[in-house]
CSV table of C-alpha atoms in Angstrom, one decimal:
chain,number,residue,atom,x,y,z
L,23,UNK,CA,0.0,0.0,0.0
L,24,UNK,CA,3.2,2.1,0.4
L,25,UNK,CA,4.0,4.1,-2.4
L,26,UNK,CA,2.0,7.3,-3.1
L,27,UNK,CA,-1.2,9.7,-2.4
L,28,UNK,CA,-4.8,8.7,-3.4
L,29,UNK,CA,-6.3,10.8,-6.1
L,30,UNK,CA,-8.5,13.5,-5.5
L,31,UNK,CA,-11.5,12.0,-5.3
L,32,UNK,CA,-10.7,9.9,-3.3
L,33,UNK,CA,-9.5,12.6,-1.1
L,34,UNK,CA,-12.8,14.8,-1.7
L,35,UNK,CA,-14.8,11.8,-0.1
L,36,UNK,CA,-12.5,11.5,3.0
L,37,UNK,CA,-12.9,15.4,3.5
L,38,UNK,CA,-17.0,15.5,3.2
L,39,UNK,CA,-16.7,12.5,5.5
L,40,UNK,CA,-14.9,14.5,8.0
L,41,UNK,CA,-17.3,17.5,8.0
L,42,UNK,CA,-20.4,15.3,8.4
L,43,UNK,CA,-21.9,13.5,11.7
L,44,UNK,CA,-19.9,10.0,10.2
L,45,UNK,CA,-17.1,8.9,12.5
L,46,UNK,CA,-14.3,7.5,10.7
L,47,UNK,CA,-12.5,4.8,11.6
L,48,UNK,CA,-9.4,2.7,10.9
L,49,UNK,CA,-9.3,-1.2,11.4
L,50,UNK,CA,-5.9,-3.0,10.1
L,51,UNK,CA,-4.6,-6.3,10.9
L,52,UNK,CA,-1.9,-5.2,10.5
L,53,UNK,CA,0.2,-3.2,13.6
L,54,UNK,CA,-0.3,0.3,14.4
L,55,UNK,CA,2.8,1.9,13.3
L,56,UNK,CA,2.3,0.8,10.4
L,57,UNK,CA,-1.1,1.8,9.6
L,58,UNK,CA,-0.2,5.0,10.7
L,59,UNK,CA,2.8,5.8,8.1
L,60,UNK,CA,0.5,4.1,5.4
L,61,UNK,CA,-2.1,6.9,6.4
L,62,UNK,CA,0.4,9.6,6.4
L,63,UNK,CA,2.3,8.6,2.9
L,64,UNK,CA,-1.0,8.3,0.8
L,65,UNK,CA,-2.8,11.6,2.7
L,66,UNK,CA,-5.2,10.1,5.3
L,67,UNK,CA,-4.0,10.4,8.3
L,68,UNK,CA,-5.5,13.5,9.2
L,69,UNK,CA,-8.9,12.0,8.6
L,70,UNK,CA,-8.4,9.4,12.2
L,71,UNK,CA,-8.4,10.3,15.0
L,72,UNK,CA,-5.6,8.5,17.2
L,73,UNK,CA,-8.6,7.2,19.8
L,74,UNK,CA,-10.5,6.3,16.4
L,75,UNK,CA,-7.7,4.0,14.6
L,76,UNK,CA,-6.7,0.2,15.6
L,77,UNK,CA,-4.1,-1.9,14.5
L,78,UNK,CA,-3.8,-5.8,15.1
L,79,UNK,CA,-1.8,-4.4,18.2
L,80,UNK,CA,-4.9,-2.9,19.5
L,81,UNK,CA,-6.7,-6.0,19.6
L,82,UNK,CA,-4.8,-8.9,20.3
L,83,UNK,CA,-5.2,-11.5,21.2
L,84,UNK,CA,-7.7,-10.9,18.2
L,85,UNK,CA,-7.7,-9.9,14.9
L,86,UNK,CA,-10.0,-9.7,11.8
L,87,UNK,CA,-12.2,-11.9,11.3
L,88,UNK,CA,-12.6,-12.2,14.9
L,89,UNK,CA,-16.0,-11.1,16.2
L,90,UNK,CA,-14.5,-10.6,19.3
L,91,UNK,CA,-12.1,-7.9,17.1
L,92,UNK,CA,-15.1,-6.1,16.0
L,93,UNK,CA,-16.8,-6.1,19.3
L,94,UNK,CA,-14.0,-4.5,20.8
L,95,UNK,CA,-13.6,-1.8,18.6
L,96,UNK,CA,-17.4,-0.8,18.4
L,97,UNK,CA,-17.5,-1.0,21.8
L,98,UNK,CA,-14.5,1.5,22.0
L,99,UNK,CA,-15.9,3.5,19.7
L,100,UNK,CA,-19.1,3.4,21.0
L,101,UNK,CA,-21.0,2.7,18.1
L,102,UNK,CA,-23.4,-0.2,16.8
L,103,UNK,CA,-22.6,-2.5,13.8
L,104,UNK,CA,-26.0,-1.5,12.6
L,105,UNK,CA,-24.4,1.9,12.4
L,106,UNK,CA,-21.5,0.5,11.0
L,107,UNK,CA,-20.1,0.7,7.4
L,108,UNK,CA,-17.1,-1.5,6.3
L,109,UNK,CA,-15.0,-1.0,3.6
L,110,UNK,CA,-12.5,-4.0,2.7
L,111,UNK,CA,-11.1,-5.8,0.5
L,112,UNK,CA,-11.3,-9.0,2.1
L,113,UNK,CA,-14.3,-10.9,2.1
L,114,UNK,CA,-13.4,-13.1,5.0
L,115,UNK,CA,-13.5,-9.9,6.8
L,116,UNK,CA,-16.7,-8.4,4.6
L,117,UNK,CA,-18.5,-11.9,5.9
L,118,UNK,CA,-17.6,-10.7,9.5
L,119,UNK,CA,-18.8,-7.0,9.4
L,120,UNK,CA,-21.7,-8.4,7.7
L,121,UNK,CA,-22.7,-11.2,10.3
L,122,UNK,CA,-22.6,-8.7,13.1
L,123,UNK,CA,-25.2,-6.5,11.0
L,124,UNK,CA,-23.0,-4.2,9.6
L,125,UNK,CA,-23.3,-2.7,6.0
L,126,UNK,CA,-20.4,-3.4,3.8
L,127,UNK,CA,-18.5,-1.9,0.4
L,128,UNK,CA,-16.1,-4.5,-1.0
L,129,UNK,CA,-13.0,-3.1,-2.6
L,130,UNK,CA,-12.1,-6.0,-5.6
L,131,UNK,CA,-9.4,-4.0,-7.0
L,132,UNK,CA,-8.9,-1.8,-10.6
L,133,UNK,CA,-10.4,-4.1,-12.8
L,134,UNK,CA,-10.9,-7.1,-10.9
L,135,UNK,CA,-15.1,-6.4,-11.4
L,136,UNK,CA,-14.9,-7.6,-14.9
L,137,UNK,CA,-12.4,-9.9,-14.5
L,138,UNK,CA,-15.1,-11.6,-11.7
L,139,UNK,CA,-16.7,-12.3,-14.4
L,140,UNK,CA,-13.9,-15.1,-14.9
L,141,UNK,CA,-14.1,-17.3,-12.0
L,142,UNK,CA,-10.1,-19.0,-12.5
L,143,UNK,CA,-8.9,-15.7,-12.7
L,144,UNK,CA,-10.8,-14.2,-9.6
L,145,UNK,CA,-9.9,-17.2,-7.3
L,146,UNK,CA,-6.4,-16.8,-8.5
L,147,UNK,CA,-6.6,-13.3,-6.9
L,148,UNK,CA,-7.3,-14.5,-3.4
L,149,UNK,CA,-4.2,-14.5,-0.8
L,150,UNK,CA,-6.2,-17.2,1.3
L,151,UNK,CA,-8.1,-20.0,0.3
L,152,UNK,CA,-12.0,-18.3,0.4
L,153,UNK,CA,-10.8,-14.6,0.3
L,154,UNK,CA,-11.6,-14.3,-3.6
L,155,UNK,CA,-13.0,-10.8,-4.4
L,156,UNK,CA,-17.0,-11.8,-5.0
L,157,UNK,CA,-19.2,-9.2,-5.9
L,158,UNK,CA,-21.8,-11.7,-6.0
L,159,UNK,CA,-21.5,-12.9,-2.2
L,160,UNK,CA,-24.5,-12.1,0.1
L,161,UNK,CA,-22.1,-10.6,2.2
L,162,UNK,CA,-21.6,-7.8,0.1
L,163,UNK,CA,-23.9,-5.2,-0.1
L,164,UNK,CA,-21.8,-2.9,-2.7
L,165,UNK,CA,-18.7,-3.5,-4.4
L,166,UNK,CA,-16.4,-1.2,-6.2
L,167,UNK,CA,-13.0,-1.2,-7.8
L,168,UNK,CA,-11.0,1.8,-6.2
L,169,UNK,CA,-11.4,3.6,-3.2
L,170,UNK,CA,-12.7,6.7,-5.0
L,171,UNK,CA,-15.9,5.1,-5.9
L,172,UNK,CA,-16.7,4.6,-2.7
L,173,UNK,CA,-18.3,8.3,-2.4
L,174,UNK,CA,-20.9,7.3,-5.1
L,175,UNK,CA,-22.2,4.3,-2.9
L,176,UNK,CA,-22.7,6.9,0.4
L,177,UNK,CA,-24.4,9.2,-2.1
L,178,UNK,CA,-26.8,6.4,-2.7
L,179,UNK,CA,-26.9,5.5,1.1
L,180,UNK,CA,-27.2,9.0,2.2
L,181,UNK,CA,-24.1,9.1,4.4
L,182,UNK,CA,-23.1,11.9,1.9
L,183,UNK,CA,-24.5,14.5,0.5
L,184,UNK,CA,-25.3,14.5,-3.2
């Protein structure tokens, strides 16, 4: 993920998000200090709060797709997974959000929606055995490419303003 900013659009939706009622929050399995230089290289980090982002390090001994892993953070958020959108690109994790109510945006990846279409090619994606980008899977209640289609979906959900 190292390696540059996000376009502007993508930025534009991270901003709008900031200056509506949405907390934004950050959930990595991977450990703090690193999520927080990713955030800082590719322009984020301004948009999460320190009390607001969570690394593996945060949760242990739990991690995603652990329920107990989203449990904790909601709680220490103090929000409700029915109030609860995720955004990932792993659909073991997706599964997760989704099984504790949450809503979910699945990210498959530049291109990967048509290549979906193409089952060998899609399952040759995954990283683990059932992590497969599926647009199709009940689990997923949007799916986009890139990050900066995400504001289009929250448009249509009304977590952004048109």
């Amino acid at each position: 993920m190292l390696g540059g900013s996000l376009d502007q659009r993508s930025l534009d939706t991270f901003e709008s998000l900031s200056r509506s009622s949405t907390q934004i929050v950050g959930f990595s399995n991977g450990p703090r200090l690193y999520v927080e230089r990713v955030l800082k290289e590719i322009g984020l980090a301004q948009y999460f709060e320190p009390n607001k982002l969570f690394g593996v390090t945060d949760v242990l001994p739990h991690c995603k797709p652990d329920k107990s892993s989203f449990e904790l953070v909601l709680n220490k958020v103090g929000a409700l997974p029915e109030q609860c959108i995720m955004v990932e690109d792993s659909m073991k994790n997706i599964r997760a959000a989704k099984s504790l109510g949450m809503k979910t945006i699945l990210i498959m990846g530049k291109g990967r929606k048509q290549q979906a279409l193409n089952k060998g090619a899609s399952l040759a994606e995954a990283t683990k055995v059932g992590d497969a980008p599926d647009d199709k899977d009940q689990a997923v209640d949007a799916a986009v490419e890139t990050v900066a289609e995400i504001d289009t979906i929250l448009k249509e959900w009304m977590v952004l303003s048109a």
